[in-house]
Short mmCIF file of C-alpha atoms in Angstrom, two decimals:
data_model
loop_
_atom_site.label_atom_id
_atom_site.label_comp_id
_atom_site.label_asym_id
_atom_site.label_seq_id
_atom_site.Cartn_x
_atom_site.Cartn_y
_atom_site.Cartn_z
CA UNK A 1 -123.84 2.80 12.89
CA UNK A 2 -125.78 0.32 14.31
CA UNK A 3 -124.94 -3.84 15.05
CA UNK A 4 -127.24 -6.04 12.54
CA UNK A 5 -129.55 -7.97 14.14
CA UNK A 6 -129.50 -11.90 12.81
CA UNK A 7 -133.59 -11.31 12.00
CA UNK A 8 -133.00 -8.39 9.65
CA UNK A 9 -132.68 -10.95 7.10
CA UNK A 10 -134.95 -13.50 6.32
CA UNK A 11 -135.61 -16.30 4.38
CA UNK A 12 -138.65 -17.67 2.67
CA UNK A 13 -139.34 -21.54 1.50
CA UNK A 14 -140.72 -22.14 -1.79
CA UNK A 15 -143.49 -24.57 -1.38
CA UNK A 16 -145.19 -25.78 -4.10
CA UNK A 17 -149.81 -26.06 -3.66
CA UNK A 18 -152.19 -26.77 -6.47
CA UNK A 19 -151.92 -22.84 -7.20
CA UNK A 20 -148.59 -22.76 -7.42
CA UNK A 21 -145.46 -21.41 -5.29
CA UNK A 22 -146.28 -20.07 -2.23
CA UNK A 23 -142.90 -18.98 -0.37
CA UNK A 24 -143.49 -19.15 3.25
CA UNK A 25 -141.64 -17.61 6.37
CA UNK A 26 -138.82 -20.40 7.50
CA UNK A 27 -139.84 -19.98 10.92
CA UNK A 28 -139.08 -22.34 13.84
CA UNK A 29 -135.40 -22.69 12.50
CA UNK A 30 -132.61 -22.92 15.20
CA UNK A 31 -129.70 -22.41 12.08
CA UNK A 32 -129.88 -21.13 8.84
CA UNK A 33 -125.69 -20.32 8.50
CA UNK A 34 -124.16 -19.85 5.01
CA UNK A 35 -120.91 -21.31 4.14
CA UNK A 36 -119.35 -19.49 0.69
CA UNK A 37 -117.44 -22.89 0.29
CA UNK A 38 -114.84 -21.03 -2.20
CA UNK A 39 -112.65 -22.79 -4.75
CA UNK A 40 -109.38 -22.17 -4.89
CA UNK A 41 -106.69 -22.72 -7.36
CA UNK A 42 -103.80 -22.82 -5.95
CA UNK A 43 -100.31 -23.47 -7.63
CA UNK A 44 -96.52 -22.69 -7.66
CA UNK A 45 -94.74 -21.40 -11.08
CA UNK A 46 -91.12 -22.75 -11.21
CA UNK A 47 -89.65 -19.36 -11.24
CA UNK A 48 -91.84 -18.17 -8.10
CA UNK A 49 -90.66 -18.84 -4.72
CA UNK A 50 -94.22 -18.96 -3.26
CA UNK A 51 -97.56 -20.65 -3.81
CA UNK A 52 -100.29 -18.19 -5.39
CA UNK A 53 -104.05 -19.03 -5.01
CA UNK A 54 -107.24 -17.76 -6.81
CA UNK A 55 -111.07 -18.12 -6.31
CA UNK A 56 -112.10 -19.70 -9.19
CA UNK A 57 -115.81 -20.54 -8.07
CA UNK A 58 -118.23 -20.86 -5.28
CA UNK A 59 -120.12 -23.97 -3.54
CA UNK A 60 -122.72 -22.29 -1.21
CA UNK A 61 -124.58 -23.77 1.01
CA UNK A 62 -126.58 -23.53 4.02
CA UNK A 63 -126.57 -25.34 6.89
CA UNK A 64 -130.44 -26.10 8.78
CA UNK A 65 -131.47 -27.29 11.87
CA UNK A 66 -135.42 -26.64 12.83
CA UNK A 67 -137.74 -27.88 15.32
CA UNK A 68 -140.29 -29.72 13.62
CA UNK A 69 -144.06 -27.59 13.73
CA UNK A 70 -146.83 -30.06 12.65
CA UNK A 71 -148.59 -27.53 10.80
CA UNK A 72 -146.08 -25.55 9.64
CA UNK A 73 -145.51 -26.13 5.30
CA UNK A 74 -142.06 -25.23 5.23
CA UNK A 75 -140.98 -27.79 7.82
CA UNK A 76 -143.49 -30.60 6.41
CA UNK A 77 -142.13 -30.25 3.06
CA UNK A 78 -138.40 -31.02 3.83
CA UNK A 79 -139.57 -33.46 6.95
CA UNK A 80 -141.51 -35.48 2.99
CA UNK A 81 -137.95 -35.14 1.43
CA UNK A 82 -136.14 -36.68 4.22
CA UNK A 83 -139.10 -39.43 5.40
CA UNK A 84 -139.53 -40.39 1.69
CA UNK A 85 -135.77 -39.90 0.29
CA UNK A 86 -136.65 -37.86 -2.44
CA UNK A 87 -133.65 -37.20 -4.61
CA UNK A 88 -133.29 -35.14 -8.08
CA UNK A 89 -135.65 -32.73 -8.81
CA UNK A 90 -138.23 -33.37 -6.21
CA UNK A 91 -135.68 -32.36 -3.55
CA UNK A 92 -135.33 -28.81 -5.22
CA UNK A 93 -136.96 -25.88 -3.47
CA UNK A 94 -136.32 -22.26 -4.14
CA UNK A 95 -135.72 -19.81 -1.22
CA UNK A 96 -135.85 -15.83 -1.14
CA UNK A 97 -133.44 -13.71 1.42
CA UNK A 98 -135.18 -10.93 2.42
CA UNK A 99 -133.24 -7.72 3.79
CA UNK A 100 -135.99 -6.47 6.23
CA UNK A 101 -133.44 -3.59 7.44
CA UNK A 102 -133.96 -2.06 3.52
CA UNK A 103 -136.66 0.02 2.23
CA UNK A 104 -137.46 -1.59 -0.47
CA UNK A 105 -136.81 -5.42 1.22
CA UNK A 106 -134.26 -6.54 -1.60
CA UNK A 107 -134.18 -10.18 -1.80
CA UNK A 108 -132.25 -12.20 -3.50
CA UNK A 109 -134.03 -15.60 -4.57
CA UNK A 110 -132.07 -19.09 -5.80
CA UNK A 111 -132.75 -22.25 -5.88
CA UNK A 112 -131.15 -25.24 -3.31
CA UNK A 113 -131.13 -28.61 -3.33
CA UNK A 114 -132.10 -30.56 -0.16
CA UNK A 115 -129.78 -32.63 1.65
CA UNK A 116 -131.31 -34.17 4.43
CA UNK A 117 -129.02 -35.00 7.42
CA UNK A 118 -130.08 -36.20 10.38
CA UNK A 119 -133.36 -36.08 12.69
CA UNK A 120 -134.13 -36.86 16.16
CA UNK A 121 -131.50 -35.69 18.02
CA UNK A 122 -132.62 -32.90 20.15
CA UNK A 123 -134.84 -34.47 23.81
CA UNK A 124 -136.54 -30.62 23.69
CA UNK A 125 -138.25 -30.91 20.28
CA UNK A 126 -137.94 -33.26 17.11
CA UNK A 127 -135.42 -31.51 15.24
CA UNK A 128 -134.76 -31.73 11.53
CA UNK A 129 -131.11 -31.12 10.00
CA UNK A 130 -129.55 -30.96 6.44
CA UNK A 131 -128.05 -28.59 4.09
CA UNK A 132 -129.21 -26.62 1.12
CA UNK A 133 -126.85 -26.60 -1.79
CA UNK A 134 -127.05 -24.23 -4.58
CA UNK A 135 -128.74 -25.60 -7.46
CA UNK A 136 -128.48 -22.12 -9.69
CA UNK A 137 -127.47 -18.51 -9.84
CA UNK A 138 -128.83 -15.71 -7.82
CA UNK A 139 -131.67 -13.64 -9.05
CA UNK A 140 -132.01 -10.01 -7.73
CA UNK A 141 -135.04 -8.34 -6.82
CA UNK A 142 -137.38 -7.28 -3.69
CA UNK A 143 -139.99 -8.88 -1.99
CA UNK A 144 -143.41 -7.54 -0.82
CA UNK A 145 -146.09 -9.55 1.50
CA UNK A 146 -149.68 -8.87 2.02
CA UNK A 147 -150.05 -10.77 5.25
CA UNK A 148 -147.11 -9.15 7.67
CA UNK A 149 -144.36 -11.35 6.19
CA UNK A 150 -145.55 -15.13 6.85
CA UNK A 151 -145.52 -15.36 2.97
CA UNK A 152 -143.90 -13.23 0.29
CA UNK A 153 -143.97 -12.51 -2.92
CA UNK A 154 -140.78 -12.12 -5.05
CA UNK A 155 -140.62 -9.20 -7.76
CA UNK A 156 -137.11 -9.38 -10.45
CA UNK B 1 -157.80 -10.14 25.20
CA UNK B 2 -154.50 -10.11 27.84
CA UNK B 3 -152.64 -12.66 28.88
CA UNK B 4 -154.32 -13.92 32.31
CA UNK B 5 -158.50 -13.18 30.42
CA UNK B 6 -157.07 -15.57 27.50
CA UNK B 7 -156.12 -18.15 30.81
CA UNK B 8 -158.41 -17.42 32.74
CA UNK B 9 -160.50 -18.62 29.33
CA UNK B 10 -159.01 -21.76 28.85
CA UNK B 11 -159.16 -23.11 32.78
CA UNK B 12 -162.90 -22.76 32.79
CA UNK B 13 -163.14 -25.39 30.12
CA UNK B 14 -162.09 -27.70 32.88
CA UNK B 15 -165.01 -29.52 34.33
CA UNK B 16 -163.12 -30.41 37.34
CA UNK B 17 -163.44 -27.40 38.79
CA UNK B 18 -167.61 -28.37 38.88
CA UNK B 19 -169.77 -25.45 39.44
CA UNK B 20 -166.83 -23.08 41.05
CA UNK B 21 -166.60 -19.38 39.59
CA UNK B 22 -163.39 -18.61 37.61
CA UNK B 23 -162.57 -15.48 38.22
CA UNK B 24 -159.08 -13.21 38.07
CA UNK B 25 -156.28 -12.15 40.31
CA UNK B 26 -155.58 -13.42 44.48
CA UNK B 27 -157.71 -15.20 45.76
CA UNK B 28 -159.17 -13.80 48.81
CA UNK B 29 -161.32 -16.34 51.34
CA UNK B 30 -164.02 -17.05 48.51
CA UNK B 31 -165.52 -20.17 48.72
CA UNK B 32 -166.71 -22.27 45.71
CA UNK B 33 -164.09 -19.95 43.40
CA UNK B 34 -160.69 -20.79 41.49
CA UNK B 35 -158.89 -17.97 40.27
CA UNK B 36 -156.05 -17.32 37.92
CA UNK B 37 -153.47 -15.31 38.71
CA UNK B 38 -150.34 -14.09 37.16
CA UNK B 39 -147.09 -13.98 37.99
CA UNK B 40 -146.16 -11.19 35.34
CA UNK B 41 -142.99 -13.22 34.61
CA UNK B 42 -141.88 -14.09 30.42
CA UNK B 43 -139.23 -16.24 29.58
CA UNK B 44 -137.92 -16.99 26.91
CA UNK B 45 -137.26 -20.59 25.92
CA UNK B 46 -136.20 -20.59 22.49
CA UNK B 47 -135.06 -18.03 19.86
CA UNK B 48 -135.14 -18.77 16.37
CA UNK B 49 -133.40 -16.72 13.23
CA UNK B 50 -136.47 -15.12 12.32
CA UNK B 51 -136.70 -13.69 15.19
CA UNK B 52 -139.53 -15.64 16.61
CA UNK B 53 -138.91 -17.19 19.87
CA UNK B 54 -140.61 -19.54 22.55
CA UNK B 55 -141.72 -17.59 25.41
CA UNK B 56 -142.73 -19.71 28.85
CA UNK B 57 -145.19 -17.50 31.27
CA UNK B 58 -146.30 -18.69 34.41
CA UNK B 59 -149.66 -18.72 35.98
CA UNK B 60 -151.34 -19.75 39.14
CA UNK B 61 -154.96 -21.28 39.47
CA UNK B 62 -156.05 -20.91 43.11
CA UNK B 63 -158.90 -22.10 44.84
CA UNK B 64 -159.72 -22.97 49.11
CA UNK B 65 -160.89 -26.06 50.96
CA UNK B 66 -161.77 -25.97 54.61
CA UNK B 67 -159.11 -26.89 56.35
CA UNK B 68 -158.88 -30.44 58.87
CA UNK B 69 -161.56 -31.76 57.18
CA UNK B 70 -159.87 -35.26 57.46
CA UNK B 71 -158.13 -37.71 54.23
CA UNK B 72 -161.35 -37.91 52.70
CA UNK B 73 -161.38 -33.94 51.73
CA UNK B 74 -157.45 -34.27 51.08
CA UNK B 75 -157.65 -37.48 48.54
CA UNK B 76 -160.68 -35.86 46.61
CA UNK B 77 -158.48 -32.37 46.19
CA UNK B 78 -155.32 -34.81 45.34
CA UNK B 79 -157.60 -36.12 42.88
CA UNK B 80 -158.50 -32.76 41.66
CA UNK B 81 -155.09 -31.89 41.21
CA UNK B 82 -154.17 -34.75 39.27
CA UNK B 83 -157.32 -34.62 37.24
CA UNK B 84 -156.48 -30.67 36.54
CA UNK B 85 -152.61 -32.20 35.45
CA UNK B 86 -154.14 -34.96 33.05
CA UNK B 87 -156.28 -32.37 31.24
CA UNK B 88 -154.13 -29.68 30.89
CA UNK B 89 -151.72 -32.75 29.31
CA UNK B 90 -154.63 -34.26 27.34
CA UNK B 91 -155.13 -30.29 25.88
CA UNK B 92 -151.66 -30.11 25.00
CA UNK B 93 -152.02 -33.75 23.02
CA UNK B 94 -154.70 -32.81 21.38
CA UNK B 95 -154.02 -28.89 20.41
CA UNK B 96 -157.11 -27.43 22.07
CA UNK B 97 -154.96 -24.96 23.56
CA UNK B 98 -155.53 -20.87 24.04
CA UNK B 99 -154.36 -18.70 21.21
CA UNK B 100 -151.54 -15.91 21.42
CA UNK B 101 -150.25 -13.69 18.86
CA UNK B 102 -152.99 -15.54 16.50
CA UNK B 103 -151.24 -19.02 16.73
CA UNK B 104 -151.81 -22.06 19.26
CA UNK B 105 -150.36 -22.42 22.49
CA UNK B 106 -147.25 -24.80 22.44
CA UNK B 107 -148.00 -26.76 25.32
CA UNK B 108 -149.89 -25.82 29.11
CA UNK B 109 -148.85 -28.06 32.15
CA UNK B 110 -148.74 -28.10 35.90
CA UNK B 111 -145.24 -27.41 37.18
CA UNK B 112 -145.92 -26.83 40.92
CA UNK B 113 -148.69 -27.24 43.81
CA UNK B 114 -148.47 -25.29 46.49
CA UNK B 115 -150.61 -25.67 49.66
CA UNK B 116 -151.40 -22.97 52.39
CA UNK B 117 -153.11 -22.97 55.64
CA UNK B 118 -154.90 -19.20 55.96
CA UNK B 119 -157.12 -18.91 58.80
CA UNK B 120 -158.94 -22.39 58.97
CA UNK B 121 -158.53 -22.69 55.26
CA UNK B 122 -156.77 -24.42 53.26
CA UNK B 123 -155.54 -22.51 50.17
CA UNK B 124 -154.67 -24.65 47.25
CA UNK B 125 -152.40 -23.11 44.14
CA UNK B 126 -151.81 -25.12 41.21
CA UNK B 127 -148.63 -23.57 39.50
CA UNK B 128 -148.87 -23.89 35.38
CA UNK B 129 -146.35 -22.96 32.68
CA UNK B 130 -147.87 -22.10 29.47
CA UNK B 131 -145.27 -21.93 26.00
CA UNK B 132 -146.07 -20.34 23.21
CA UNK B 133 -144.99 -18.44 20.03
CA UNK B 134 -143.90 -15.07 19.87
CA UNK B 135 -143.49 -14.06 16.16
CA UNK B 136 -141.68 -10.77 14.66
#
């Protein structure tokens, strides 16, 4: 049994080009951290002497924080959706977790809203931060790449 | 290529360094020659969840001037070594920098000058940091 290393899973940034979605390797990032955000329901019956609580839903999202690479896509993309304020559907990207530890590199790919959050902050680099929020449900499936995992393709 | 070939490379775009040879490894009481040398040393700057990371090597470019040949000689090699600062800065601007691991250089600058006197020469070592991008 062997620790997991944090780069045994990684993500991929849907961008969107004139040919479509390419999802690119969300390199450069300094955090990518997942918070489940659970909902709880949480109540006390008047013939109970304690408080029960159930998960009645989930709010994931990810924290970001990257230092900004002039040429790289992913980075450009959400640097246009905080310089321009997008909001709506222009600030919804979809990104694929890739299990690089697995044979088959299951992924699972969903779609996030961007949340911009601050920029600036770091003297070593120009750093970007924000959150992605879930903006739908999980699809299951693996990923293959044809040019050593700087892109990636996503197969249900 | 390695490491110190892909340097030694880049420094000869320098015109500074006029007609001198640009070779590869100490420099050993050879007029009219700069040479790059390494000092085998990686570290790393930055890691990233990916698994990429920032690596900063260290290199020296080396080169002799006869030695009590008066302020004249010493402000024109001053000169040289500023010049040699400016350009590696102007490179680093502009993103005509060497390649490793099939991306750009992050940056090259002059940390450190070092001068020697080695038997009635003056040995001159510029001390440069190069960053750039190791990916998975």
């Amino acid at each position: 049994m062997g620790i997991a290393k944090r780069n045994s899973k990684v993500a991929f940034y849907g961008v969107t080009t004139k040919s479509g979605v390419v999802y690119h390797r969300m390199s450069g990032f300094t955090e990518f951290s997942t918070a489940k955000n659970p909902i709880e329901y949480s109540r006390q019956y008047v013939d109970e002497e304690t408080e029960f609580t159930d998960v009645v839903g989930y709010s994931p999202s990810v924290s970001y924080e990257f230092d900004l690479f002039t040429e790289n896509p992913v980075h450009l993309d959400i640097a246009d959706i905080a310089d321009n304020e997008r909001v709506g559907a222009e600030a919804v990207r979809t990104i694929i977790l890739v299990d690089m530890e697995s044979s088959t590199h299951t992924a699972v790919k969903r779609d996030f809203a961007v949340i911009p959050d601050s920029e600036g902050s770091s003297m070593e680099a120009y750093t970007y931060s924000g959150n992605f929020k879930v903006k739908g449900e999980k699809v299951f499936g693996t990923a293959s790449t044809n040019d050593d995992w700087q892109t990636c393709t996503f197969t249900e | 290529m390695n490491f110190i070939g892909i340097m030694r490379d880049f420094i000869k775009k320098f015109d500074g360094f006029g007609g001198k040879y640009v070779g590869i490894g100490q420099l050993n009481s050879r007029k009219n020659c700069v040479y790059i040398r390494d000092f085998g040393k990686t570290e790393v700057m930055r890691y990233y969840v990916d698994g990429t990371k920032i690596l900063k090597r260290r290199f020296a470019a080396e080169f002799e001037t006869g030695a009590g040949l008066g302020s004249e000689s010493e402000l024109e090699t001053a000169e040289l070594c500023e010049a040699f600062a400016e350009w590696l800065e102007e490179q680093s601007r502009i993103g005509n920098l060497p390649q490793f691991y099939g991306k750009p250089a992050i940056g090259v600058y002059l940390s450190d000058v070092e001068v020697t006197m080695h038997k009635g020469t003056q040995k001159h070592t510029l001390i440069c940091n190069v960053e750039y991008m190791k990916g998975r």
